[in-house]
PDB file of C-alpha atoms in Angstrom:
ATOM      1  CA  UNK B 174    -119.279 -45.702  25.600  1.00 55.00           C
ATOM      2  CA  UNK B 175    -118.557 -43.835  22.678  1.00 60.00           C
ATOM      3  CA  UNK B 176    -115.158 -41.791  22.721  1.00 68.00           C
ATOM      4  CA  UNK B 177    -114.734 -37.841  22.968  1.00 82.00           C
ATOM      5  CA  UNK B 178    -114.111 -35.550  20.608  1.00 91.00           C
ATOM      6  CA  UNK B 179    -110.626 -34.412  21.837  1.00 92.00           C
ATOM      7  CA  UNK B 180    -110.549 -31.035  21.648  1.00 93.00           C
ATOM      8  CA  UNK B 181    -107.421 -30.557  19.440  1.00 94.00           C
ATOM      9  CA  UNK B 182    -109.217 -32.968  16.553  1.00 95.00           C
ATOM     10  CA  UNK B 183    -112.189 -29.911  17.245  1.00 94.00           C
ATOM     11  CA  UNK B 184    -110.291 -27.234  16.194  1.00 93.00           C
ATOM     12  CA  UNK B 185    -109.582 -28.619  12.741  1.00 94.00           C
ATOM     13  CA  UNK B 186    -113.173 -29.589  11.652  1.00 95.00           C
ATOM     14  CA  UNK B 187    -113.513 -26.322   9.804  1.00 94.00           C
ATOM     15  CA  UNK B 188    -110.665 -27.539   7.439  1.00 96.00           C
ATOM     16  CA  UNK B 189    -111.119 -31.523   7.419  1.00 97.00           C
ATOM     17  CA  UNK B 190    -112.858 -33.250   4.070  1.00 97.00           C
ATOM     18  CA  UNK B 191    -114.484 -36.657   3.451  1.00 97.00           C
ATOM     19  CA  UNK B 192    -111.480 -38.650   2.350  1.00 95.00           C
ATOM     20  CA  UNK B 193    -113.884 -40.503   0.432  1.00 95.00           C
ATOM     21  CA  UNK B 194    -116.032 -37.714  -1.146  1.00 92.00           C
ATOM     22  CA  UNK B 195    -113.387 -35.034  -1.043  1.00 89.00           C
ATOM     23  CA  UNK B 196    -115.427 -32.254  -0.722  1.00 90.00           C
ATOM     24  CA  UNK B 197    -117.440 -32.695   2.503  1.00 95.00           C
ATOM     25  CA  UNK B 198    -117.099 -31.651   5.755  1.00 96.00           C
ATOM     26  CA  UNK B 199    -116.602 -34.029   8.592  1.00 96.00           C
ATOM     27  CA  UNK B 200    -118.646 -33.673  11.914  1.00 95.00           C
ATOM     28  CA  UNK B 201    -118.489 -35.505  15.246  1.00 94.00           C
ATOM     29  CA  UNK B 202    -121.125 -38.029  15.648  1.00 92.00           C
ATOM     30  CA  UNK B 203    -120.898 -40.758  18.473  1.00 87.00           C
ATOM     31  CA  UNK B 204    -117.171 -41.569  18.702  1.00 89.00           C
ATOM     32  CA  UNK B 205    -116.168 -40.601  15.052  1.00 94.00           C
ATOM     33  CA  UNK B 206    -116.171 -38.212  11.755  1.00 96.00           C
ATOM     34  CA  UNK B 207    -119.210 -38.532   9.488  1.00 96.00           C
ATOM     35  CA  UNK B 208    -119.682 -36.354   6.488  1.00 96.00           C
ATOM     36  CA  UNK B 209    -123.071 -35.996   4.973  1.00 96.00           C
ATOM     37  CA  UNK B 210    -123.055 -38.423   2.693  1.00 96.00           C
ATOM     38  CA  UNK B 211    -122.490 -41.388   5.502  1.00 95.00           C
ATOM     39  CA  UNK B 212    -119.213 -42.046   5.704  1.00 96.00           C
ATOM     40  CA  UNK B 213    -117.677 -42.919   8.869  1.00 96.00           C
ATOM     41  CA  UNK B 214    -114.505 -42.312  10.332  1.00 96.00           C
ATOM     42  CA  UNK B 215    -113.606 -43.711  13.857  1.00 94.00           C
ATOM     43  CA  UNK B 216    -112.154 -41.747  16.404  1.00 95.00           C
ATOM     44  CA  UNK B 217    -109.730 -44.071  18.548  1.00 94.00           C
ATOM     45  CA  UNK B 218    -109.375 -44.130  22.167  1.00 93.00           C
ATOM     46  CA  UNK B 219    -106.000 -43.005  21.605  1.00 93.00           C
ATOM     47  CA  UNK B 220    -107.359 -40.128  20.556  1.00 94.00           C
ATOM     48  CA  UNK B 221    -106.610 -39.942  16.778  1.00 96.00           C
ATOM     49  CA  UNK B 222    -108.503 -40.053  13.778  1.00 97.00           C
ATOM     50  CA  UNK B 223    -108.538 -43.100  11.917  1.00 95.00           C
ATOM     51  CA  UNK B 224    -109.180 -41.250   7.902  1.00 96.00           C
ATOM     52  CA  UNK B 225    -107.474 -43.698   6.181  1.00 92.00           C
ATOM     53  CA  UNK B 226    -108.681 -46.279   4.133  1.00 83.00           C
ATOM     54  CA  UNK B 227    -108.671 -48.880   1.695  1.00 74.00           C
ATOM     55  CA  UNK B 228    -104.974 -50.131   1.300  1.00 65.00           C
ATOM     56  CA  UNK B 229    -102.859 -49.760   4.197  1.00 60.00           C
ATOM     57  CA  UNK B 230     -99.235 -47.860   3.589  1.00 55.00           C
ATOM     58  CA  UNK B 231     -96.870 -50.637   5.595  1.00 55.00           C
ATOM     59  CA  UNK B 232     -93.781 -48.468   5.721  1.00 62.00           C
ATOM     60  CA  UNK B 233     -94.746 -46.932   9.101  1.00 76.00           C
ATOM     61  CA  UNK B 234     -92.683 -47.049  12.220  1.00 86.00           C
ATOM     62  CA  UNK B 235     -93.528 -50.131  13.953  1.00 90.00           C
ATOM     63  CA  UNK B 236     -94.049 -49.965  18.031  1.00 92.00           C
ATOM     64  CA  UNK B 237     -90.626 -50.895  18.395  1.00 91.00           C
ATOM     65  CA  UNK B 238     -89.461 -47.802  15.890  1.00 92.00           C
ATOM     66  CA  UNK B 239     -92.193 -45.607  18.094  1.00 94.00           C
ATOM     67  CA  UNK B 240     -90.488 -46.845  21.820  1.00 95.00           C
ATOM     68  CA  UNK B 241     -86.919 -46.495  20.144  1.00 93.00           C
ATOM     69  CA  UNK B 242     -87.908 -42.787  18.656  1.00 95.00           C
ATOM     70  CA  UNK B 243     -89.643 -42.413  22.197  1.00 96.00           C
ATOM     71  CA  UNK B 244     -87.031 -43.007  24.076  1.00 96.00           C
ATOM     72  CA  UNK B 245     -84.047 -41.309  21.883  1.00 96.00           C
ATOM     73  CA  UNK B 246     -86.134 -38.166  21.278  1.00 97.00           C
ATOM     74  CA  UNK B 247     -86.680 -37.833  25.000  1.00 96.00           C
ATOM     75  CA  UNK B 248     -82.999 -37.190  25.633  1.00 96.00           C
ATOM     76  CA  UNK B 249     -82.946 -34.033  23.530  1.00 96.00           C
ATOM     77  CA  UNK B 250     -80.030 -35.349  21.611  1.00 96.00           C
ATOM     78  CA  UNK B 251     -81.957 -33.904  18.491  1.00 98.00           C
ATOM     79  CA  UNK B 252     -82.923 -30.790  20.219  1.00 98.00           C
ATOM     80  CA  UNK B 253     -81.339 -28.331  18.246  1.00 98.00           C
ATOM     81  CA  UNK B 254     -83.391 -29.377  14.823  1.00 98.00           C
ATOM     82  CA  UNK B 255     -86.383 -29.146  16.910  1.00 98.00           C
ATOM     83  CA  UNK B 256     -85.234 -25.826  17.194  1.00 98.00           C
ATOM     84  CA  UNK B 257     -84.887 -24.697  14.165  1.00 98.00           C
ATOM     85  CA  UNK B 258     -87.798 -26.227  12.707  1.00 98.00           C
ATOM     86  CA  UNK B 259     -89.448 -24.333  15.207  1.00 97.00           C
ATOM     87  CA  UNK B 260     -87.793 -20.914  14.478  1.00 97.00           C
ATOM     88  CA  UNK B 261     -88.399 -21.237  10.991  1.00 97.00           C
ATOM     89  CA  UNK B 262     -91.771 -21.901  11.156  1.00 97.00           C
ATOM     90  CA  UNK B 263     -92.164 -19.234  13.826  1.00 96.00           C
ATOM     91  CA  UNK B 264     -90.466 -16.989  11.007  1.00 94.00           C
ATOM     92  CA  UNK B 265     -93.141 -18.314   8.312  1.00 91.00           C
ATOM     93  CA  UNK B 266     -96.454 -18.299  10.650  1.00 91.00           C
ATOM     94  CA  UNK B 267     -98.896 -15.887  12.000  1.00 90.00           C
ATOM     95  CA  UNK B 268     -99.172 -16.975  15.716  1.00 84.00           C
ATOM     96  CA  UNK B 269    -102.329 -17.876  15.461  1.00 92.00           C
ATOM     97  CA  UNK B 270    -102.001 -19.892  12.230  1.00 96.00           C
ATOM     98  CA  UNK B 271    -102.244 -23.600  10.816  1.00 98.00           C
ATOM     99  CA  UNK B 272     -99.919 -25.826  10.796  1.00 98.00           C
ATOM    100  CA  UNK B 273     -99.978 -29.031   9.280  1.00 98.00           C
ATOM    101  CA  UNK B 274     -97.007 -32.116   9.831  1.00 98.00           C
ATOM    102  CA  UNK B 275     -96.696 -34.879   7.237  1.00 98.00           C
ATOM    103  CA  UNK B 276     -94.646 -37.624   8.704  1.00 96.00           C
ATOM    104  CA  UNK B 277     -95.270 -36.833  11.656  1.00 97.00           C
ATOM    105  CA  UNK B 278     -94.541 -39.451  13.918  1.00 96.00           C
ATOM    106  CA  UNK B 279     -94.490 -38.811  17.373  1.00 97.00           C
ATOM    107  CA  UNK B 280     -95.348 -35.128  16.700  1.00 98.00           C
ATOM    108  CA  UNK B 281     -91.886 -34.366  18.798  1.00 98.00           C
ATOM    109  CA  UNK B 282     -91.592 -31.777  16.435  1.00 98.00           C
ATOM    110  CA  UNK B 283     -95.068 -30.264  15.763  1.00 98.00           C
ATOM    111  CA  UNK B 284     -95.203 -29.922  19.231  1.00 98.00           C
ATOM    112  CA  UNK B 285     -91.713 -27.558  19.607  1.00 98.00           C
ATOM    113  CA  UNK B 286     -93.668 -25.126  16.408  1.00 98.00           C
ATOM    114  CA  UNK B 287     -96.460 -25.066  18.652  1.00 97.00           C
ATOM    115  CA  UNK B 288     -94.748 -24.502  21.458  1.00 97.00           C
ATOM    116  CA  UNK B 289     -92.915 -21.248  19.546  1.00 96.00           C
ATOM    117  CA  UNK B 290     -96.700 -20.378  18.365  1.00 96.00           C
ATOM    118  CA  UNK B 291     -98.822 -20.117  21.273  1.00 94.00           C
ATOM    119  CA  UNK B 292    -102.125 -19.329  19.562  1.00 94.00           C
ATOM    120  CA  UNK B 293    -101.278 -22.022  16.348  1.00 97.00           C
ATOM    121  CA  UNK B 294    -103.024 -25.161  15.888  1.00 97.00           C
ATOM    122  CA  UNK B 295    -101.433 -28.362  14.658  1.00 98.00           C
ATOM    123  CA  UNK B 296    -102.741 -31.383  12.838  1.00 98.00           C
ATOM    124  CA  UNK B 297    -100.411 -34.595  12.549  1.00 98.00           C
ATOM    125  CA  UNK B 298    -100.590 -37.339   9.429  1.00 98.00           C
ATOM    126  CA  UNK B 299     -98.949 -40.431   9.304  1.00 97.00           C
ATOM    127  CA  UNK B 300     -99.292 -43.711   8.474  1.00 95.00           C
ATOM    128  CA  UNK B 301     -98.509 -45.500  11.952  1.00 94.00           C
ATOM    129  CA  UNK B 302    -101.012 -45.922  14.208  1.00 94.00           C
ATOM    130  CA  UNK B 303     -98.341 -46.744  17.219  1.00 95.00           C
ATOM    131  CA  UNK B 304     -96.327 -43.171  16.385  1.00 96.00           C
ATOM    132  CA  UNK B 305     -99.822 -41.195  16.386  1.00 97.00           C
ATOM    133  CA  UNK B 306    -100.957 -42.707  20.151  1.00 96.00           C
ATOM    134  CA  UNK B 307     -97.969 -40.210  20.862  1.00 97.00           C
ATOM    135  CA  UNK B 308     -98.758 -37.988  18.322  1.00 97.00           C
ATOM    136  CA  UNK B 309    -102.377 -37.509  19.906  1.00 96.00           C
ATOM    137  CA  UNK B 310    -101.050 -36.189  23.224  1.00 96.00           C
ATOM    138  CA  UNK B 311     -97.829 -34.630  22.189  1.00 97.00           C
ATOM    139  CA  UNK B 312     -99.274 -30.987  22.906  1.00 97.00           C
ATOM    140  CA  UNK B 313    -102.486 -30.111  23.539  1.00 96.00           C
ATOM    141  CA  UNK B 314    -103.313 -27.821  20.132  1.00 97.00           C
ATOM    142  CA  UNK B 315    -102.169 -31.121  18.574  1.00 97.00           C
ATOM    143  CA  UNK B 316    -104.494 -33.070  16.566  1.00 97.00           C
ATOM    144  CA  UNK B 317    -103.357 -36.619  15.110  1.00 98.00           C
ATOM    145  CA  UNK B 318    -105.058 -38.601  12.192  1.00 97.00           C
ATOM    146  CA  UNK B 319    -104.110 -41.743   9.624  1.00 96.00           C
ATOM    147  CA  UNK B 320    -102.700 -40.884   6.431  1.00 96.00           C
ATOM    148  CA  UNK B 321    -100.681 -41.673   3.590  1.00 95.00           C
ATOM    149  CA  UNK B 322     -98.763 -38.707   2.270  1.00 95.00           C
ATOM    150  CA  UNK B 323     -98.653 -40.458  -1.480  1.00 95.00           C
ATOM    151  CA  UNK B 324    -102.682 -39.554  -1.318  1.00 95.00           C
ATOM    152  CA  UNK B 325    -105.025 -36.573  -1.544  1.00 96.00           C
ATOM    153  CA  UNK B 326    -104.986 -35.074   1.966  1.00 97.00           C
ATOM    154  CA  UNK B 327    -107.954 -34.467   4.098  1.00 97.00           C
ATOM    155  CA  UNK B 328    -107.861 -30.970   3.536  1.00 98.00           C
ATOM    156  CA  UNK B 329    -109.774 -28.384   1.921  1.00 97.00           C
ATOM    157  CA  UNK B 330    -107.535 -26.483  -0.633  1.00 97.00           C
ATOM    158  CA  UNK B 331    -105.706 -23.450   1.012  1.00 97.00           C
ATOM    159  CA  UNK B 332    -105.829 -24.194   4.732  1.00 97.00           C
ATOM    160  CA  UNK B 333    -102.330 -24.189   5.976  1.00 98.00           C
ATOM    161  CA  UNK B 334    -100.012 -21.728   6.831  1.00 98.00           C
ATOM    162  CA  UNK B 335     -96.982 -24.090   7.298  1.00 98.00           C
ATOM    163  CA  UNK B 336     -96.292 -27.505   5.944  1.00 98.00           C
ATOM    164  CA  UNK B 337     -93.882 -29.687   7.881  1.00 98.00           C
ATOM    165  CA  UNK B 338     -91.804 -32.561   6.240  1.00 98.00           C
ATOM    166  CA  UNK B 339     -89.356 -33.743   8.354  1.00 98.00           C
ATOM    167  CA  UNK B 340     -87.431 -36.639   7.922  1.00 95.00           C
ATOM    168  CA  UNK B 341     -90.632 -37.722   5.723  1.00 95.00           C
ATOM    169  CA  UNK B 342     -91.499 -38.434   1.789  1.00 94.00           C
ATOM    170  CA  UNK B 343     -93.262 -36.034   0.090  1.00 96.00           C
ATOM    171  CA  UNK B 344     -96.113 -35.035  -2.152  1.00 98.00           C
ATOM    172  CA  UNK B 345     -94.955 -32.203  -3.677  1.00 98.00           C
ATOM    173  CA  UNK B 346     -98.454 -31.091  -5.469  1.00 98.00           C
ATOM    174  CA  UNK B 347    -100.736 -31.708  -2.199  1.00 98.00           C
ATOM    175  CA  UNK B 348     -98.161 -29.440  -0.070  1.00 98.00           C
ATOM    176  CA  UNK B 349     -98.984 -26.492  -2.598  1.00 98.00           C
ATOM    177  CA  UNK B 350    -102.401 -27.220  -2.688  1.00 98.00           C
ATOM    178  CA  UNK B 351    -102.931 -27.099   1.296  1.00 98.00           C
ATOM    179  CA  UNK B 352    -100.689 -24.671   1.868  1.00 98.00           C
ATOM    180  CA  UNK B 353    -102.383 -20.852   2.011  1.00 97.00           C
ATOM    181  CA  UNK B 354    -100.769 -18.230  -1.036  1.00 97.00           C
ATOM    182  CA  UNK B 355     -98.601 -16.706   1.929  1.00 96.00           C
ATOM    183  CA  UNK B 356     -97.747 -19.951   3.357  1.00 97.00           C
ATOM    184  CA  UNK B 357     -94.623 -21.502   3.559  1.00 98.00           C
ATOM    185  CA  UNK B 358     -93.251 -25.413   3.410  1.00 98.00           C
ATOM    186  CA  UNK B 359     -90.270 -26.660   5.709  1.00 98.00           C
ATOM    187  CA  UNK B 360     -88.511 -29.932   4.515  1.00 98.00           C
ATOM    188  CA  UNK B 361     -85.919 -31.128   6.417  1.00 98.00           C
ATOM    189  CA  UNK B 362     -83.388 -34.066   5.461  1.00 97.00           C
ATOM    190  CA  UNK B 363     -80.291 -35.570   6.193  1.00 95.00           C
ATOM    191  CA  UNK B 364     -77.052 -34.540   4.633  1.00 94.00           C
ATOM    192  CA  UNK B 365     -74.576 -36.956   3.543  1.00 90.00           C
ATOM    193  CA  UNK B 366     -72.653 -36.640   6.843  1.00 91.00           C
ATOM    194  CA  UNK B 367     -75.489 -37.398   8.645  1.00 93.00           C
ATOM    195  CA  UNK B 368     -74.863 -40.001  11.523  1.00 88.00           C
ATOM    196  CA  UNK B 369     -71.654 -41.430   9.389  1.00 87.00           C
ATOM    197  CA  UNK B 370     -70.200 -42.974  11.886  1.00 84.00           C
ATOM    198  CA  UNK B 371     -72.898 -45.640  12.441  1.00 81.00           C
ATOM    199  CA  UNK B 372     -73.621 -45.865   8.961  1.00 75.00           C
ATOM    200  CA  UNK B 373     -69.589 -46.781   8.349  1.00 66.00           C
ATOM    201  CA  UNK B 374     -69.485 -49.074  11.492  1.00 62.00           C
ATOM    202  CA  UNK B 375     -73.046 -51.054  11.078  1.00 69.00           C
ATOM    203  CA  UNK B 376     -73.803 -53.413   8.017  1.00 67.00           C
ATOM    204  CA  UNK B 377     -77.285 -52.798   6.354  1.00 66.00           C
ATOM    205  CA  UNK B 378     -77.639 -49.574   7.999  1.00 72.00           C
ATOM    206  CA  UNK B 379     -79.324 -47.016   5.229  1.00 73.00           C
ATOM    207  CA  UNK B 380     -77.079 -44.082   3.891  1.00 74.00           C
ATOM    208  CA  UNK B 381     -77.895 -40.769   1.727  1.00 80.00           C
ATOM    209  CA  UNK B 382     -78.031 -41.354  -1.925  1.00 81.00           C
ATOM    210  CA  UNK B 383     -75.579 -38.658  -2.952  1.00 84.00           C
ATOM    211  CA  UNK B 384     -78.497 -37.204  -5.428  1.00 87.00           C
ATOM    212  CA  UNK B 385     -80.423 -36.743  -2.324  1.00 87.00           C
ATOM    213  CA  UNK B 386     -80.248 -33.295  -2.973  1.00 92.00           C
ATOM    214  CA  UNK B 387     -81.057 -32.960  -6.674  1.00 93.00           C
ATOM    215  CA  UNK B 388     -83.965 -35.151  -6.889  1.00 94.00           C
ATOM    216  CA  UNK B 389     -85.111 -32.908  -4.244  1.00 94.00           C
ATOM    217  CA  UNK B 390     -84.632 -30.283  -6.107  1.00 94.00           C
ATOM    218  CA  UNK B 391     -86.659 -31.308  -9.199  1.00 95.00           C
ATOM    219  CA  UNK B 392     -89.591 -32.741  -7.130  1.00 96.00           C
ATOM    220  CA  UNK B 393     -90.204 -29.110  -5.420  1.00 97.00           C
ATOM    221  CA  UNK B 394     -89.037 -26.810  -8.513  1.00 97.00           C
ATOM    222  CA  UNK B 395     -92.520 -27.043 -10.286  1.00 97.00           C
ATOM    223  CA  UNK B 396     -94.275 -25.960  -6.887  1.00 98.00           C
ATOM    224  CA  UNK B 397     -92.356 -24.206  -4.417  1.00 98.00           C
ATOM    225  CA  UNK B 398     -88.728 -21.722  -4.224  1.00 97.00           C
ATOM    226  CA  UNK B 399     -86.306 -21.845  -1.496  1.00 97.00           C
ATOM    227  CA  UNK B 400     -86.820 -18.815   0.637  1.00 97.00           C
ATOM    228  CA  UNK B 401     -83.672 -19.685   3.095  1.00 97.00           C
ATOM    229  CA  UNK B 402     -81.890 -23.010   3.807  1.00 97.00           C
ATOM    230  CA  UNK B 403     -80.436 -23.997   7.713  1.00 97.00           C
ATOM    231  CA  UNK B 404     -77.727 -26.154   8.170  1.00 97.00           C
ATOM    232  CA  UNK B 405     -77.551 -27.944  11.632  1.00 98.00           C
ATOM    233  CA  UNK B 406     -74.405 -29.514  12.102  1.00 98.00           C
ATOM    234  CA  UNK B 407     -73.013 -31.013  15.476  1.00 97.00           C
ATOM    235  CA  UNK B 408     -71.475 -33.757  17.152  1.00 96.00           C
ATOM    236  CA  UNK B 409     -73.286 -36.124  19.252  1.00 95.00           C
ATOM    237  CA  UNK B 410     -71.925 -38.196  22.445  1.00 93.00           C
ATOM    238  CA  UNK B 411     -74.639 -41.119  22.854  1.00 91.00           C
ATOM    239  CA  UNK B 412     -74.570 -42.619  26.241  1.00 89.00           C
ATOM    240  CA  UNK B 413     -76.190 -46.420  27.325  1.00 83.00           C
ATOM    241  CA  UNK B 414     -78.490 -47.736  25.075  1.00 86.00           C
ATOM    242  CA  UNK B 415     -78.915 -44.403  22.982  1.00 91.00           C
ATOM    243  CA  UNK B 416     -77.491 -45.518  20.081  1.00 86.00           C
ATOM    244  CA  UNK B 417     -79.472 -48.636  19.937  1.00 87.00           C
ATOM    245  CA  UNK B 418     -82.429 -46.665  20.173  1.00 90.00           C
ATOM    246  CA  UNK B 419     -80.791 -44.123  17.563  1.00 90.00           C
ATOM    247  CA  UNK B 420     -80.546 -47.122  15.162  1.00 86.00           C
ATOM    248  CA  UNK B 421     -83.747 -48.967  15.782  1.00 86.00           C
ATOM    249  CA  UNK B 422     -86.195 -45.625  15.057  1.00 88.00           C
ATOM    250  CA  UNK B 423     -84.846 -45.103  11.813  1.00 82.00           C
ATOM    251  CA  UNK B 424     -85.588 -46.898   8.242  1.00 76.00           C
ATOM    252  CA  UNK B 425     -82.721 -48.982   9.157  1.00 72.00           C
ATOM    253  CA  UNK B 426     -83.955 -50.814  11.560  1.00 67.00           C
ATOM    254  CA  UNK B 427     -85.813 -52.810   8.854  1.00 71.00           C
ATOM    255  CA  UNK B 428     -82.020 -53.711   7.644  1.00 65.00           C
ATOM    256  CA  UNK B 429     -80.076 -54.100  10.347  1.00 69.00           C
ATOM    257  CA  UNK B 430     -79.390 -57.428  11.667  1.00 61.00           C
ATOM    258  CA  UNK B 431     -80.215 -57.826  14.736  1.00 60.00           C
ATOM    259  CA  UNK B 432     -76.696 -59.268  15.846  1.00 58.00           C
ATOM    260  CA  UNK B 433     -75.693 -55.849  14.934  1.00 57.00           C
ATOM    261  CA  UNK B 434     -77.872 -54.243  17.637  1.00 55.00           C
ATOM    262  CA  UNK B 435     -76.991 -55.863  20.829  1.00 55.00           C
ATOM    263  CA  UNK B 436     -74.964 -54.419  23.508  1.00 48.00           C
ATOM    264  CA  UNK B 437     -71.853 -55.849  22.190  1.00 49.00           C
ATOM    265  CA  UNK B 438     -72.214 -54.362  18.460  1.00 49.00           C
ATOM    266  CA  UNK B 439     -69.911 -52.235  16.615  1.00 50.00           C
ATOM    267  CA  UNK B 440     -71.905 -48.918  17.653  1.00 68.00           C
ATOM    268  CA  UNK B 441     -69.999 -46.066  17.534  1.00 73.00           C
ATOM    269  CA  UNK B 442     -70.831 -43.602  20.684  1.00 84.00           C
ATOM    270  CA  UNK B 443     -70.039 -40.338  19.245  1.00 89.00           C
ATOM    271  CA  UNK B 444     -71.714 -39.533  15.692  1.00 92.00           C
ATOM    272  CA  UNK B 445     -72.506 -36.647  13.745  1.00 94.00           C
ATOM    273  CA  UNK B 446     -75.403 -34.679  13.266  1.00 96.00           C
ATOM    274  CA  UNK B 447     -76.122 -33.280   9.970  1.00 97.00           C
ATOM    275  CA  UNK B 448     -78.874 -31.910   8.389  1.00 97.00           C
ATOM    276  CA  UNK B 449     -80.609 -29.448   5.983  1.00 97.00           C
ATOM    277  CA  UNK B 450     -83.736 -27.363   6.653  1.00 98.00           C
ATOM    278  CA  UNK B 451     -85.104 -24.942   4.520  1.00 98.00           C
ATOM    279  CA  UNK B 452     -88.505 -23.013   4.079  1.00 98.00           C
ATOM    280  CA  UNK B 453     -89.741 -22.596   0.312  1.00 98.00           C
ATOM    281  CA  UNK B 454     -92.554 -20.298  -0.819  1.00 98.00           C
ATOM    282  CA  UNK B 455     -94.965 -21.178  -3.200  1.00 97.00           C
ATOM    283  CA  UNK B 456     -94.841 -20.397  -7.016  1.00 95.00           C
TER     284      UNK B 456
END
């Protein structure tokens, strides 16, 4: 039986192109997205879009990553940079505008900017299959597809009111060119205090190169100026198993030995928080 249409993938059809022609338009057709030309595009059960093709990225979170990120997010430890991701967005959006999340994960944080724009839709890329099964049913003006944020988005030129990069690479020339002339990019990234204490106590765990910041800098200059930069700073008590699962949905988790995430390993159980988010504005 072929799958639905879920309703959130509907509401970006208007804005969707052929990842293969570029220029078409994608309609439903019998359980997936076919442009005019024939190409096909399954929709999965999960209900995402599978647009990506050809070579798969293989840096996405695995499904241990997604049940660690599952789990930790769940606890709200990270609640306050949902919340001002969300209040800068809300600052940068018309309520009823587009927003579009590169990296998206889970969509844990898609889904607080939607939740701060109750007449906004929200469309989710990312490379992992496992994060976007959550990312499909994080909110219900959430839409989820595959992609690789190194490529040419799906997206006609011009669509988006607000670009989200959080915690994600980027692709600085594709955020300008989906982004509306009024629209506004949020990036946010780890500072070099970010979660310290782990990184200090756990071998192979992966720190903040120190020119974080610069080559940052350099990569957006050409495209985009900072409008207004957040800093969200706190101290964080982890309780249980939270800062296994802190560990194991982050990039290090691919370095970590696993001797070094056990019950018994040198986690610390208070760490800090750190981060930077600001909104730019096109050039």
């Amino acid at each position: 039986m072929p799958v639905l249409l879920p309703p959130a993938l509907g509401l970006f059809l208007d804005l969707l192109r052929c990842p293969t022609c570029r220029t078409r338009r994608l309609r439903p057709d019998r359980g997936a997205l076919r442009c005019a030309a024939g190409h096909t595009f399954d929709i999965a059960r999960h209900g995402y879009a599978g647009l990506l093709t050809g070579t798969r990225a293989t840096s996405g979170d695995d499904a241990a990553m997604v049940r660690s990120r599952e789990r930790f997010l769940a606890t709200g430890r990270f609640a306050p940079i949902r919340q001002a991701v969300a209040r800068l967005a809300a600052d940068s959006a018309p309520e009823r505008g587009t927003v579009v999340d590169v990296g998206c994960g889970t969509g844990y944080y898609l889904a607080g900017v939607l939740d701060e724009l109750p007449g906004a839709r929200g469309l989710g890329l990312d490379t992992s299959v496992r994060a976007l099964r959550s990312a499909a049913r994080a909110h219900d003006r959430a839409a989820a597809a595959t992609w690789d944020v190194f490529r040419r988005f799906p997206l006609a030129d011009e669509v988006a009111d607000v670009v989200l990069d959080v915690f994600a690479p980027r692709n600085p020339a594709e955020f300008r060119r989906v982004l509306r002339p009024a629209g506004r990019l949020i990036v946010v990234r780890p500072t070099g205090r970010h979660l310290d204490e782990l990184c200090g106590g756990v071998p192979g765990m992966v720190t903040v190169d120190p020119a974080k910041e610069q080559r940052l800098h350099r990569a957006l200059a050409p495209y985009f100026e900072a409008v207004v930069t957040e800093q969200v700073e706190y101290p964080m008590a982890l309780v249980g198993l939270e800062s296994l699962d802190l560990v194991g949905m982050t990039p290090s988790a691919r370095h970590v030995s696993p001797a070094h995430l056990n019950d018994d390993g040198p986690l610390s159980d208070r760490v800090t928080v750190s981060v930077l988010a600001t909104t730019y504005r096109p050039r």
